[in-house]
PDB file of C-alpha atoms in Angstrom:
ATOM      1  CA  MET A 221      72.860  94.798  67.056  1.00 56.00           C
ATOM      2  CA  ASN A 222      70.376  93.241  64.659  1.00 61.00           C
ATOM      3  CA  SER A 223      71.473  91.445  61.569  1.00 58.00           C
ATOM      4  CA  ASP A 224      70.167  91.943  57.596  1.00 54.00           C
ATOM      5  CA  VAL A 225      68.579  88.835  57.789  1.00 50.00           C
ATOM      6  CA  GLN A 226      66.766  89.196  61.549  1.00 59.00           C
ATOM      7  CA  ILE A 227      65.801  92.726  59.686  1.00 56.00           C
ATOM      8  CA  ALA A 228      64.363  92.079  56.498  1.00 56.00           C
ATOM      9  CA  GLY A 229      64.062  88.375  56.508  1.00 58.00           C
ATOM     10  CA  ASP A 230      65.280  85.312  54.788  1.00 59.00           C
ATOM     11  CA  PRO A 231      65.149  86.256  51.685  1.00 56.00           C
ATOM     12  CA  LEU A 232      65.304  82.068  50.125  1.00 60.00           C
ATOM     13  CA  ALA A 233      61.758  82.077  52.923  1.00 61.00           C
ATOM     14  CA  ILE A 234      60.750  84.166  50.039  1.00 61.00           C
ATOM     15  CA  PRO A 235      59.852  82.770  46.978  1.00 62.00           C
ATOM     16  CA  HIS A 236      59.004  85.366  45.116  1.00 64.00           C
ATOM     17  CA  LEU A 237      62.654  86.974  46.129  1.00 62.00           C
ATOM     18  CA  LEU A 238      64.352  84.683  43.729  1.00 64.00           C
ATOM     19  CA  PRO A 239      65.056  84.037  40.459  1.00 67.00           C
ATOM     20  CA  PRO A 240      62.774  82.713  38.395  1.00 68.00           C
ATOM     21  CA  VAL A 241      64.153  78.716  37.265  1.00 62.00           C
ATOM     22  CA  PRO A 242      64.884  78.831  34.075  1.00 62.00           C
ATOM     23  CA  ALA A 243      62.441  76.610  32.324  1.00 68.00           C
ATOM     24  CA  HIS A 244      64.026  74.996  29.884  1.00 77.00           C
ATOM     25  CA  PRO A 245      68.420  75.221  29.400  1.00 89.00           C
ATOM     26  CA  ALA A 246      68.517  78.839  28.013  1.00 86.00           C
ATOM     27  CA  THR A 247      71.990  78.362  26.196  1.00 91.00           C
ATOM     28  CA  VAL A 248      73.362  75.661  23.127  1.00 92.00           C
ATOM     29  CA  ALA A 249      75.638  74.801  25.820  1.00 94.00           C
ATOM     30  CA  GLY A 250      73.346  73.983  28.501  1.00 94.00           C
ATOM     31  CA  PHE A 251      70.906  72.283  26.053  1.00 95.00           C
ATOM     32  CA  ALA A 252      73.858  69.368  25.781  1.00 96.00           C
ATOM     33  CA  GLY A 253      74.533  69.518  29.153  1.00 95.00           C
ATOM     34  CA  LEU A 254      71.242  68.244  29.369  1.00 95.00           C
ATOM     35  CA  ALA A 255      71.931  65.322  26.941  1.00 97.00           C
ATOM     36  CA  ARG A 256      75.022  65.071  28.709  1.00 97.00           C
ATOM     37  CA  SER A 257      72.845  64.516  32.335  1.00 95.00           C
ATOM     38  CA  ILE A 258      70.783  61.948  30.469  1.00 96.00           C
ATOM     39  CA  ALA A 259      73.170  59.958  28.861  1.00 97.00           C
ATOM     40  CA  ALA A 260      74.593  59.258  32.520  1.00 97.00           C
ATOM     41  CA  ASP A 261      71.704  57.743  33.940  1.00 97.00           C
ATOM     42  CA  ARG A 262      71.633  54.969  32.470  1.00 97.00           C
ATOM     43  CA  ALA A 263      69.789  53.276  34.137  1.00 97.00           C
ATOM     44  CA  ALA A 264      66.897  55.834  33.483  1.00 96.00           C
ATOM     45  CA  TRP A 265      67.129  55.219  29.523  1.00 97.00           C
ATOM     46  CA  ALA A 266      69.223  51.300  29.057  1.00 98.00           C
ATOM     47  CA  PRO A 267      66.078  48.886  30.600  1.00 98.00           C
ATOM     48  CA  LEU A 268      63.898  51.472  27.997  1.00 98.00           C
ATOM     49  CA  VAL A 269      65.968  50.561  24.170  1.00 98.00           C
ATOM     50  CA  ARG A 270      64.567  47.669  21.773  1.00 98.00           C
ATOM     51  CA  TYR A 271      66.119  47.254  18.449  1.00 97.00           C
ATOM     52  CA  ASP A 272      63.678  46.074  15.595  1.00 97.00           C
ATOM     53  CA  ALA A 273      64.915  45.117  12.331  1.00 95.00           C
ATOM     54  CA  THR A 274      62.580  47.046  10.159  1.00 94.00           C
ATOM     55  CA  THR A 275      62.698  49.963  11.044  1.00 92.00           C
ATOM     56  CA  ARG A 276      64.247  52.529  13.333  1.00 92.00           C
ATOM     57  CA  TRP A 277      62.928  52.530  16.704  1.00 96.00           C
ATOM     58  CA  TYR A 278      62.130  55.534  18.733  1.00 96.00           C
ATOM     59  CA  HIS A 279      60.747  56.543  21.764  1.00 97.00           C
ATOM     60  CA  ARG A 280      59.869  60.397  23.401  1.00 97.00           C
ATOM     61  CA  LEU A 281      62.168  60.048  26.684  1.00 96.00           C
ATOM     62  CA  ARG A 282      61.154  63.741  28.121  1.00 94.00           C
ATOM     63  CA  THR A 283      59.753  66.904  27.515  1.00 92.00           C
ATOM     64  CA  GLY A 284      59.415  70.166  28.442  1.00 88.00           C
ATOM     65  CA  PRO A 285      58.774  73.760  28.110  1.00 87.00           C
ATOM     66  CA  GLY A 286      60.223  74.284  24.777  1.00 89.00           C
ATOM     67  CA  TYR A 287      62.297  71.176  24.188  1.00 94.00           C
ATOM     68  CA  GLU A 288      61.759  68.134  23.670  1.00 95.00           C
ATOM     69  CA  VAL A 289      64.242  64.739  24.160  1.00 97.00           C
ATOM     70  CA  TRP A 290      64.234  60.938  21.654  1.00 97.00           C
ATOM     71  CA  LEU A 291      66.025  57.923  22.452  1.00 98.00           C
ATOM     72  CA  LEU A 292      66.976  56.287  19.376  1.00 98.00           C
ATOM     73  CA  SER A 293      68.274  52.403  18.216  1.00 98.00           C
ATOM     74  CA  TRP A 294      69.757  51.654  15.084  1.00 98.00           C
ATOM     75  CA  VAL A 295      70.847  48.025  14.395  1.00 98.00           C
ATOM     76  CA  PRO A 296      72.998  47.316  11.305  1.00 98.00           C
ATOM     77  CA  GLY A 297      72.172  49.371   8.615  1.00 97.00           C
ATOM     78  CA  GLN A 298      69.694  51.316   9.127  1.00 97.00           C
ATOM     79  CA  GLY A 299      69.974  54.927   8.934  1.00 97.00           C
ATOM     80  CA  SER A 300      67.632  57.978   9.259  1.00 96.00           C
ATOM     81  CA  GLY A 301      67.706  59.378   5.700  1.00 96.00           C
ATOM     82  CA  ARG A 302      69.523  62.369   4.509  1.00 97.00           C
ATOM     83  CA  HIS A 303      67.208  65.604   5.849  1.00 97.00           C
ATOM     84  CA  ASP A 304      67.428  68.422   8.243  1.00 97.00           C
ATOM     85  CA  HIS A 305      65.303  69.466  11.250  1.00 96.00           C
ATOM     86  CA  GLY A 306      62.853  72.674  10.048  1.00 96.00           C
ATOM     87  CA  ALA A 307      62.814  75.372  13.091  1.00 96.00           C
ATOM     88  CA  SER A 308      64.550  72.757  15.598  1.00 96.00           C
ATOM     89  CA  SER A 309      68.038  72.914  16.459  1.00 96.00           C
ATOM     90  CA  GLY A 310      69.953  69.461  18.166  1.00 96.00           C
ATOM     91  CA  VAL A 311      72.058  67.876  19.622  1.00 98.00           C
ATOM     92  CA  LEU A 312      73.067  64.876  18.898  1.00 98.00           C
ATOM     93  CA  SER A 313      74.416  62.248  21.207  1.00 98.00           C
ATOM     94  CA  VAL A 314      75.554  58.563  20.563  1.00 98.00           C
ATOM     95  CA  LEU A 315      75.227  56.346  24.355  1.00 98.00           C
ATOM     96  CA  LYS A 316      76.126  52.968  22.651  1.00 98.00           C
ATOM     97  CA  GLY A 317      77.629  51.542  19.631  1.00 98.00           C
ATOM     98  CA  GLU A 318      79.030  53.962  17.189  1.00 98.00           C
ATOM     99  CA  LEU A 319      77.176  55.562  14.004  1.00 98.00           C
ATOM    100  CA  THR A 320      78.388  57.966  10.803  1.00 98.00           C
ATOM    101  CA  GLU A 321      76.441  60.799  10.458  1.00 97.00           C
ATOM    102  CA  HIS A 322      77.213  62.452   6.629  1.00 97.00           C
ATOM    103  CA  VAL A 323      77.081  64.553   5.924  1.00 96.00           C
ATOM    104  CA  GLU A 324      78.026  68.019   3.287  1.00 92.00           C
ATOM    105  CA  GLY A 325      81.939  67.625   4.223  1.00 93.00           C
ATOM    106  CA  GLY A 326      81.913  63.876   4.043  1.00 95.00           C
ATOM    107  CA  PRO A 327      81.436  61.803   6.335  1.00 97.00           C
ATOM    108  CA  ARG A 328      82.413  61.811  10.432  1.00 97.00           C
ATOM    109  CA  THR A 329      82.416  58.642  12.761  1.00 98.00           C
ATOM    110  CA  LEU A 330      80.588  59.106  16.231  1.00 98.00           C
ATOM    111  CA  THR A 331      81.250  56.794  18.738  1.00 98.00           C
ATOM    112  CA  ALA A 332      80.361  56.273  22.445  1.00 98.00           C
ATOM    113  CA  GLY A 333      80.041  59.463  23.885  1.00 97.00           C
ATOM    114  CA  ALA A 334      80.069  61.699  20.753  1.00 98.00           C
ATOM    115  CA  GLN A 335      78.454  64.435  20.435  1.00 98.00           C
ATOM    116  CA  ARG A 336      77.037  67.252  17.619  1.00 97.00           C
ATOM    117  CA  VAL A 337      75.217  70.367  18.270  1.00 97.00           C
ATOM    118  CA  PHE A 338      72.826  71.415  14.655  1.00 96.00           C
ATOM    119  CA  ALA A 339      71.162  75.105  14.275  1.00 96.00           C
ATOM    120  CA  PRO A 340      67.767  75.133  12.379  1.00 96.00           C
ATOM    121  CA  GLY A 341      68.776  73.176   8.336  1.00 94.00           C
ATOM    122  CA  TYR A 342      71.727  71.546   9.251  1.00 96.00           C
ATOM    123  CA  VAL A 343      71.360  68.883   6.539  1.00 97.00           C
ATOM    124  CA  HIS A 344      73.183  65.353   7.600  1.00 97.00           C
ATOM    125  CA  GLU A 345      72.226  61.663   7.484  1.00 97.00           C
ATOM    126  CA  VAL A 346      72.883  59.199  10.409  1.00 98.00           C
ATOM    127  CA  VAL A 347      74.466  55.368   9.610  1.00 98.00           C
ATOM    128  CA  ASN A 348      74.874  52.591  11.393  1.00 98.00           C
ATOM    129  CA  ASP A 349      77.408  51.827   9.373  1.00 97.00           C
ATOM    130  CA  ALA A 350      79.485  49.426  12.010  1.00 97.00           C
ATOM    131  CA  LEU A 351      78.469  45.159  12.638  1.00 98.00           C
ATOM    132  CA  THR A 352      76.697  45.607  15.956  1.00 98.00           C
ATOM    133  CA  PRO A 353      73.212  48.034  17.682  1.00 98.00           C
ATOM    134  CA  ALA A 354      73.929  51.281  18.415  1.00 98.00           C
ATOM    135  CA  VAL A 355      72.193  53.297  20.618  1.00 98.00           C
ATOM    136  CA  SER A 356      71.410  57.741  20.171  1.00 98.00           C
ATOM    137  CA  LEU A 357      69.867  60.897  22.555  1.00 98.00           C
ATOM    138  CA  HIS A 358      69.013  63.459  20.776  1.00 98.00           C
ATOM    139  CA  VAL A 359      67.764  66.616  21.824  1.00 97.00           C
ATOM    140  CA  TYR A 360      65.216  68.625  19.892  1.00 96.00           C
ATOM    141  CA  PHE A 361      64.371  72.974  21.079  1.00 95.00           C
ATOM    142  CA  PRO A 362      61.884  74.152  19.998  1.00 94.00           C
ATOM    143  CA  GLY A 363      60.614  70.679  20.194  1.00 94.00           C
ATOM    144  CA  LEU A 364      60.686  68.902  16.599  1.00 92.00           C
ATOM    145  CA  THR A 365      57.637  69.268  14.280  1.00 92.00           C
ATOM    146  CA  ASN A 366      59.281  69.187  11.078  1.00 92.00           C
ATOM    147  CA  MET A 367      61.960  67.544   9.179  1.00 93.00           C
ATOM    148  CA  PRO A 368      62.207  67.922   5.369  1.00 95.00           C
ATOM    149  CA  MET A 369      64.107  64.837   3.638  1.00 96.00           C
ATOM    150  CA  HIS A 370      66.208  65.808   1.279  1.00 96.00           C
ATOM    151  CA  PRO A 371      67.773  64.420  -2.216  1.00 93.00           C
ATOM    152  CA  SER A 372      71.206  62.064  -1.110  1.00 83.00           C
ATOM    153  CA  GLN A 373      73.737  63.285  -2.453  1.00 71.00           C
ATOM    154  CA  THR A 374      76.037  61.792  -5.927  1.00 54.00           C
ATOM    155  CA  THR A 375      79.612  61.669  -6.355  1.00 45.00           C
ATOM    156  CA  ASP A 376      81.535  62.359  -9.704  1.00 46.00           C
ATOM    157  CA  ALA A 377      81.319  58.866 -10.418  1.00 42.00           C
ATOM    158  CA  GLY A 378      77.440  58.649  -9.705  1.00 41.00           C
ATOM    159  CA  ALA A 379      77.822  56.733  -6.083  1.00 40.00           C
ATOM    160  CA  THR A 380      74.857  58.019  -3.821  1.00 42.00           C
ATOM    161  CA  THR A 381      77.387  59.134  -0.632  1.00 42.00           C
ATOM    162  CA  ALA A 382      74.652  57.335   1.725  1.00 40.00           C
ATOM    163  CA  PRO A 383      72.419  54.384   1.837  1.00 38.00           C
ATOM    164  CA  PRO A 384      68.410  55.085   0.495  1.00 38.00           C
ATOM    165  CA  ALA A 385      66.394  56.816   2.745  1.00 38.00           C
ATOM    166  CA  ILE A 386      64.323  55.043   5.546  1.00 36.00           C
ATOM    167  CA  PRO A 387      61.618  56.212   7.056  1.00 40.00           C
ATOM    168  CA  ALA A 388      62.856  59.690   9.535  1.00 47.00           C
ATOM    169  CA  ALA A 389      61.654  59.682  13.560  1.00 44.00           C
TER     170      ALA A 389
END
């Protein structure tokens, strides 16, 4: 007796019958998973990291259809300035050290392994308030084309809630 495979052939041997491979993750969870998988491959990104006392160092680690991945280093005191990411959504993963994210609801401390997901128009400032350097991974989808800066917020006493802006990557 003939089996279906004998009659129709092996569907895996006929590429046009296979479902298309997605060009990139199709969901926010997929992009968060992409960030986690890149972060887990320390041997691929750690040798690339540089620290610059005059400005934040950044390196485009990967691009794909509809997304890009950036590796950033932060020495103590460096920050992004208050900004959003235009039409891009994103995933911020702390790979090493500690960063503080200043948002409308107050500051959040992000330690190594922490991940934040954000939608277009999300306003924040990221700062290394710690005494040791930090490294972060950023996935933007679609790729980052605009990063508008915003004025720092002030408290009732007139103090700024975040350090002065440093040009963002």
